[in-house]
CSV table of C-alpha atoms and ligand atoms in Angstrom, one decimal:
chain,number,residue,atom,x,y,z
A,218,MET,CA,23.1,-142.6,-110.5
A,219,LEU,CA,27.0,-143.5,-111.0
A,220,ILE,CA,27.1,-145.2,-114.2
A,221,GLN,CA,24.7,-144.8,-117.4
A,222,THR,CA,24.9,-147.1,-120.6
A,223,ILE,CA,23.2,-145.9,-123.6
A,224,ASN,CA,23.1,-148.4,-126.7
A,225,LEU,CA,26.5,-149.5,-125.8
A,226,SER,CA,28.0,-151.6,-128.4
A,227,LYS,CA,31.3,-153.4,-128.9
A,228,SER,CA,32.3,-155.4,-132.0
A,229,TYR,CA,35.9,-156.8,-132.5
A,230,SER,CA,37.3,-157.2,-136.0
A,231,ASN,CA,40.4,-159.4,-136.9
A,232,TYR,CA,41.3,-160.1,-140.7
A,233,ASN,CA,38.4,-158.7,-141.6
A,234,VAL,CA,36.1,-161.0,-139.2
A,235,GLU,CA,33.9,-159.2,-137.3
A,236,THR,CA,32.8,-160.2,-133.7
A,237,SER,CA,30.0,-158.8,-131.8
A,238,GLY,CA,31.2,-158.8,-128.3
A,239,ILE,CA,28.2,-156.9,-126.6
A,240,GLN,CA,25.2,-155.0,-128.4
A,241,ASP,CA,23.1,-152.2,-127.1
A,242,ILE,CA,23.5,-152.4,-123.9
A,243,ASN,CA,21.1,-150.1,-121.9
A,244,LEU,CA,21.8,-150.2,-117.9
A,245,THR,CA,21.8,-148.6,-115.1
A,246,ILE,CA,24.4,-148.9,-112.3
A,247,ASN,CA,23.9,-146.8,-109.1
A,248,GLN,CA,26.4,-145.9,-106.4
A,249,GLY,CA,26.4,-148.4,-103.5
A,250,ASP,CA,24.8,-151.1,-106.0
A,251,PHE,CA,26.5,-154.8,-105.6
A,252,ILE,CA,26.2,-155.8,-109.6
A,253,SER,CA,26.9,-159.3,-110.2
A,254,ILE,CA,27.0,-160.2,-114.3
A,255,MET,CA,26.5,-163.8,-115.4
A,256,GLY,CA,26.2,-166.0,-118.5
A,257,PRO,CA,27.9,-168.8,-120.7
A,258,SER,CA,31.3,-168.3,-122.0
A,259,GLY,CA,31.9,-165.8,-124.5
A,260,CYS,CA,28.5,-163.9,-124.1
A,261,GLY,CA,30.2,-160.7,-123.7
A,262,LYS,CA,31.0,-160.2,-119.7
A,263,SER,CA,34.7,-159.4,-119.9
A,264,THR,CA,33.8,-157.4,-122.8
A,265,LEU,CA,31.4,-155.2,-120.7
A,266,LEU,CA,33.5,-154.7,-118.0
A,267,ASN,CA,36.3,-153.8,-120.1
A,268,LEU,CA,34.1,-151.2,-121.3
A,269,LEU,CA,33.0,-150.4,-118.0
A,270,GLY,CA,36.5,-149.7,-116.5
A,271,LEU,CA,37.7,-148.0,-120.1
A,272,LEU,CA,40.3,-150.1,-121.2
A,273,ASP,CA,38.7,-150.4,-124.5
A,274,ALA,CA,36.3,-148.5,-126.1
A,275,PRO,CA,33.1,-148.9,-127.6
A,276,THR,CA,32.5,-149.1,-131.2
A,277,GLU,CA,28.7,-147.5,-130.6
A,278,GLY,CA,27.1,-145.7,-127.8
A,279,GLN,CA,27.6,-143.9,-125.0
A,280,ILE,CA,28.9,-144.5,-121.1
A,281,LEU,CA,28.0,-142.0,-118.5
A,282,TYR,CA,29.6,-141.3,-115.6
A,283,LYS,CA,27.9,-139.1,-113.1
A,284,GLY,CA,26.6,-137.3,-116.3
A,285,GLU,CA,29.6,-137.2,-118.1
A,286,ASP,CA,30.5,-139.0,-121.3
A,287,VAL,CA,33.5,-141.3,-120.8
A,288,SER,CA,33.3,-143.2,-123.6
A,289,THR,CA,35.1,-140.6,-125.6
A,290,PHE,CA,38.3,-139.9,-123.6
A,291,SER,CA,41.8,-140.2,-124.6
A,292,PRO,CA,43.9,-143.0,-123.5
A,293,LYS,CA,45.9,-140.6,-121.3
A,294,LYS,CA,42.4,-139.2,-120.0
A,295,SER,CA,40.8,-142.6,-119.6
A,296,ALA,CA,44.2,-144.0,-117.4
A,297,SER,CA,43.6,-141.2,-114.8
A,298,PHE,CA,40.1,-141.3,-114.3
A,299,ARG,CA,41.5,-145.5,-113.5
A,300,ARG,CA,43.7,-143.9,-111.6
A,301,ASP,CA,41.2,-141.6,-108.9
A,302,TYR,CA,37.9,-143.7,-109.5
A,303,ILE,CA,38.6,-147.9,-110.4
A,304,GLY,CA,40.3,-150.6,-108.7
A,305,PHE,CA,40.5,-153.9,-111.1
A,306,VAL,CA,40.3,-157.7,-110.3
A,307,PHE,CA,41.5,-159.1,-113.6
A,308,GLN,CA,40.8,-163.2,-114.1
A,309,ASN,CA,44.9,-163.0,-115.1
A,310,PHE,CA,45.4,-160.8,-112.4
A,311,ASN,CA,48.4,-158.6,-114.2
A,312,LEU,CA,50.7,-158.7,-111.1
A,313,ILE,CA,54.2,-157.3,-111.9
A,314,ASP,CA,56.4,-160.2,-111.8
A,315,SER,CA,59.7,-158.0,-110.4
A,316,LEU,CA,57.8,-156.2,-107.7
A,317,ASN,CA,57.2,-157.8,-104.5
A,318,VAL,CA,54.0,-158.2,-103.1
A,319,TYR,CA,54.2,-155.4,-100.9
A,320,GLU,CA,55.3,-153.2,-104.2
A,321,ASN,CA,52.3,-154.8,-106.3
A,322,ILE,CA,50.0,-153.7,-103.6
A,323,GLU,CA,51.4,-150.2,-103.1
A,324,LEU,CA,51.7,-149.1,-106.6
A,325,PRO,CA,48.2,-147.5,-107.2
A,326,LEU,CA,49.2,-145.2,-103.8
A,327,VAL,CA,52.3,-144.1,-105.0
A,328,TYR,CA,51.1,-143.2,-108.9
A,329,GLN,CA,48.4,-141.2,-106.3
A,330,LYS,CA,51.3,-139.9,-104.7
A,331,ILE,CA,50.1,-140.9,-101.5
A,332,ALA,CA,53.1,-140.5,-98.6
A,333,PRO,CA,55.1,-142.9,-97.8
A,334,SER,CA,54.2,-143.7,-93.8
A,335,GLU,CA,50.3,-143.7,-95.1
A,336,ARG,CA,51.3,-146.2,-98.0
A,337,LYS,CA,52.6,-148.0,-95.4
A,338,ARG,CA,49.7,-148.2,-93.6
A,339,ARG,CA,47.3,-148.3,-95.7
A,340,VAL,CA,48.7,-151.3,-97.6
A,341,HIS,CA,49.3,-153.2,-94.4
A,342,GLN,CA,46.0,-153.1,-93.1
A,343,VAL,CA,44.3,-154.5,-96.6
A,344,MET,CA,47.4,-157.3,-96.5
A,345,GLU,CA,46.3,-158.1,-92.9
A,346,ARG,CA,42.9,-158.3,-94.1
A,347,LEU,CA,43.6,-160.8,-97.0
A,348,ASN,CA,45.5,-162.8,-95.3
A,349,ILE,CA,48.5,-162.1,-97.2
A,350,LEU,CA,51.1,-160.5,-94.5
A,351,HIS,CA,53.3,-163.1,-94.2
A,352,LYS,CA,54.2,-163.2,-98.3
A,353,GLU,CA,55.0,-159.5,-98.3
A,354,PRO,CA,58.9,-159.8,-99.5
A,355,PHE,CA,57.5,-162.6,-101.9
A,356,PHE,CA,57.8,-162.0,-105.8
A,357,PRO,CA,54.3,-163.0,-107.7
A,358,LYS,CA,56.4,-166.2,-109.1
A,359,GLN,CA,57.1,-167.8,-105.7
A,360,ILE,CA,53.4,-167.2,-104.3
A,361,SER,CA,50.7,-169.6,-104.9
A,362,GLY,CA,47.5,-168.7,-108.0
A,363,GLY,CA,45.3,-167.9,-104.8
A,364,GLN,CA,47.8,-165.9,-102.7
A,365,GLN,CA,48.3,-163.9,-106.0
A,366,GLN,CA,44.8,-163.5,-106.7
A,367,ARG,CA,44.6,-161.7,-103.2
A,368,VAL,CA,47.4,-159.7,-103.8
A,369,ALA,CA,45.2,-158.8,-106.9
A,370,LEU,CA,42.7,-157.9,-105.1
A,371,ALA,CA,44.6,-155.8,-102.1
A,372,ARG,CA,45.8,-153.7,-105.2
A,373,ALA,CA,42.7,-153.0,-106.3
A,374,VAL,CA,40.9,-151.9,-103.5
A,375,VAL,CA,43.9,-150.2,-101.3
A,376,THR,CA,43.0,-147.0,-103.1
A,377,LYS,CA,39.4,-147.1,-101.6
A,378,PRO,CA,38.4,-146.6,-105.3
A,379,GLU,CA,34.3,-145.4,-105.9
A,380,LEU,CA,34.0,-148.4,-108.3
A,381,VAL,CA,35.6,-152.3,-108.6
A,382,LEU,CA,35.3,-153.9,-111.3
A,383,ALA,CA,35.9,-157.5,-110.9
A,384,ASP,CA,36.4,-160.3,-113.2
A,385,GLU,CA,35.3,-163.9,-111.5
A,386,PRO,CA,37.7,-162.6,-108.3
A,387,THR,CA,36.9,-166.2,-106.8
A,388,GLY,CA,38.7,-168.3,-109.7
A,389,ASN,CA,41.1,-169.5,-108.5
A,390,LEU,CA,40.3,-169.8,-104.7
A,391,ASP,CA,39.0,-172.5,-102.7
A,392,SER,CA,36.0,-172.3,-101.2
A,393,ALA,CA,37.1,-171.1,-97.6
A,394,ARG,CA,39.4,-168.1,-99.5
A,395,GLY,CA,36.7,-167.8,-102.1
A,396,GLN,CA,34.5,-167.0,-99.1
A,397,GLU,CA,37.1,-164.8,-97.4
A,398,VAL,CA,36.9,-162.5,-100.9
A,399,MET,CA,33.9,-162.2,-101.1
A,400,GLU,CA,33.5,-160.9,-97.9
A,401,LEU,CA,35.8,-158.5,-98.2
A,402,LEU,CA,33.9,-157.1,-101.4
A,403,ALA,CA,30.9,-157.1,-99.4
A,404,GLU,CA,32.6,-155.3,-96.9
A,405,LEU,CA,33.3,-152.8,-99.4
A,406,ASN,CA,30.0,-152.4,-100.5
A,407,GLU,CA,28.4,-151.6,-97.3
A,408,ASN,CA,30.6,-149.0,-96.8
A,409,GLY,CA,29.5,-147.3,-99.6
A,410,THR,CA,32.2,-148.8,-102.6
A,411,THR,CA,29.8,-149.8,-105.8
A,412,VAL,CA,30.8,-153.1,-107.0
A,413,VAL,CA,30.3,-155.3,-110.6
A,414,MET,CA,31.7,-158.4,-110.8
A,415,VAL,CA,31.8,-161.0,-113.8
A,416,THR,CA,31.1,-164.8,-112.4
A,417,HIS,CA,30.6,-168.0,-113.1
A,418,SER,CA,30.0,-169.0,-109.5
A,419,GLN,CA,26.1,-168.9,-108.1
A,420,PHE,CA,27.6,-169.0,-104.4
A,421,CYS,CA,30.0,-165.0,-106.0
A,422,SER,CA,26.6,-164.3,-106.8
A,423,ASP,CA,24.4,-164.8,-104.0
A,424,TYR,CA,26.5,-161.9,-102.3
A,425,ALA,CA,25.3,-159.1,-105.2
A,426,GLN,CA,21.7,-157.3,-104.7
A,427,LYS,CA,21.6,-157.2,-108.4
A,428,VAL,CA,22.0,-160.2,-111.6
A,429,LEU,CA,22.2,-159.2,-114.8
A,430,HIS,CA,21.9,-162.2,-117.3
A,431,LEU,CA,24.1,-161.7,-120.5
A,432,PHE,CA,23.5,-164.1,-123.4
A,433,ASP,CA,24.8,-164.0,-127.4
A,434,GLY,CA,26.2,-159.9,-125.8
A,435,GLN,CA,22.9,-159.3,-124.6
A,436,LEU,CA,21.7,-157.8,-121.5
A,437,VAL,CA,18.3,-160.4,-121.1
A,438,THR,CA,17.2,-160.6,-117.6
A,439,GLU,CA,18.3,-157.9,-114.6
A,440,ASN,CA,17.1,-159.8,-111.2
A,441,ILE,CA,16.9,-157.9,-107.4
A,442,HIS,CA,18.1,-160.0,-105.1
A,443,LEU,CA,16.1,-159.0,-101.5
A,444,GLY,CA,17.0,-159.4,-98.3
A,445,ARG,CA,20.9,-160.1,-98.5
B,280,ADP,P1,37.0,-165.8,-120.4
B,280,ADP,O1,35.3,-166.8,-121.2
B,280,ADP,O2,36.9,-166.4,-119.0
B,280,ADP,O3,36.2,-164.3,-120.1
B,280,ADP,P2,38.3,-166.0,-122.3
B,280,ADP,O4,38.8,-167.1,-122.8
B,280,ADP,O5,36.6,-165.9,-123.5
B,280,ADP,O6,37.6,-166.0,-120.8
B,280,ADP,O7,38.5,-164.1,-122.8
B,280,ADP,C1,40.2,-164.0,-122.2
B,280,ADP,C2,40.4,-163.0,-123.2
B,280,ADP,O8,41.0,-163.4,-124.4
B,280,ADP,C3,39.7,-161.7,-122.5
B,280,ADP,O9,40.5,-160.7,-122.7
B,280,ADP,C4,39.2,-161.5,-124.1
B,280,ADP,O10,39.4,-160.0,-124.7
B,280,ADP,C5,40.1,-162.3,-125.0
B,280,ADP,N1,39.7,-162.7,-126.5
B,280,ADP,C6,38.5,-163.9,-126.1
B,280,ADP,N2,38.0,-164.2,-127.1
B,280,ADP,C7,39.0,-163.6,-127.9
B,280,ADP,C8,39.3,-163.8,-129.6
B,280,ADP,N3,38.3,-164.5,-130.4
B,280,ADP,N4,39.9,-163.2,-130.3
B,280,ADP,C9,40.5,-162.5,-129.9
B,280,ADP,N5,41.1,-162.3,-127.8
B,280,ADP,C10,39.8,-162.8,-127.6
B,281,ADP,P1,33.0,-163.8,-121.8
B,281,ADP,O1,33.8,-162.5,-120.8
B,281,ADP,O2,31.7,-163.8,-121.8
B,281,ADP,O3,33.4,-164.5,-121.7
B,281,ADP,P2,34.1,-162.0,-124.1
B,281,ADP,O4,33.8,-160.5,-123.6
B,281,ADP,O5,35.6,-162.6,-123.9
B,281,ADP,O6,32.7,-163.3,-123.2
B,281,ADP,O7,33.5,-162.1,-125.6
B,281,ADP,C1,32.4,-162.2,-126.0
B,281,ADP,C2,32.5,-162.1,-127.8
B,281,ADP,O8,33.9,-161.1,-128.1
B,281,ADP,C3,33.1,-163.2,-128.3
B,281,ADP,O9,32.8,-163.8,-128.7
B,281,ADP,C4,34.9,-163.4,-128.3
B,281,ADP,O10,35.4,-164.4,-128.5
B,281,ADP,C5,34.8,-162.0,-128.8
B,281,ADP,N1,35.9,-161.3,-128.3
B,281,ADP,C6,36.3,-161.1,-127.2
B,281,ADP,N2,37.3,-160.5,-127.2
B,281,ADP,C7,37.8,-160.3,-128.3
B,281,ADP,C8,38.9,-160.2,-129.0
B,281,ADP,N3,40.1,-159.3,-128.6
B,281,ADP,N4,39.3,-159.7,-130.1
B,281,ADP,C9,38.1,-160.9,-131.1
B,281,ADP,N5,37.1,-161.1,-130.8
B,281,ADP,C10,37.3,-161.0,-129.6
């Protein structure tokens, strides 16, 4: 078992107004799973993904990673945990505008103190896989939304993380590019990476082995896809 959530809940409080993000989520994620989280807008998908990625802390409940409770980690400890184990693909990309495509993808390897020659090899490998080699010297503002999305995916997977968390990974892509991204995620998954993805798209969800449906902050059903 890679991740277990126990009565995981998150509520937001703004100007004395409480909004529930998710409530009492009990979920098990095994190593090598490919999980899709679906549900209507506002049902808590991003909230759950942010908690699983230690980007936010729960208001109640726990998240265990390989049995260790990570929900009480300090911000610093969370950051180093993320850097070592998790790759994120955010809906809004979160690319750094002052770095070019190559440098954006390279950054997580710099943080991991990987040697320059090895960084170059790995960055080029993933750029080639995602058809963005020709965009190497460009800055995020100079490339299309779809290309930015593929740069964001490249950055998420270049460290070969144990867990990839993806929020609408094909949201801005046409169907051919979307399929490329899903095939890369499926390939990573076949090589042992655990993938948890949030999506509105049935096309994307069909790549997953397991589909979780959220409604109003609660887990309503869990389907297993057989014979992917
Ligand atoms: P999606 O439904 O596609 O996940 P949203 O537009 O609901 O996107 O949310 C985008 C971002 O805005 C998320 O990071 C979420 O945490 C934040 N957000 C959503 N609702 C609120 C809100 N009521 N107040 C402040 N931030 C919010
Ligand atoms: P989804 O990703 O499924 O669209 P979210 O996780 O973004 O859903 O939101 C779940 C609920 O939590 C919504 O009611 C949303 O408005 C609320 N919410 C999300 N982020 C925030 C925030 N930062 N502040 C206040 N409310 C939020």
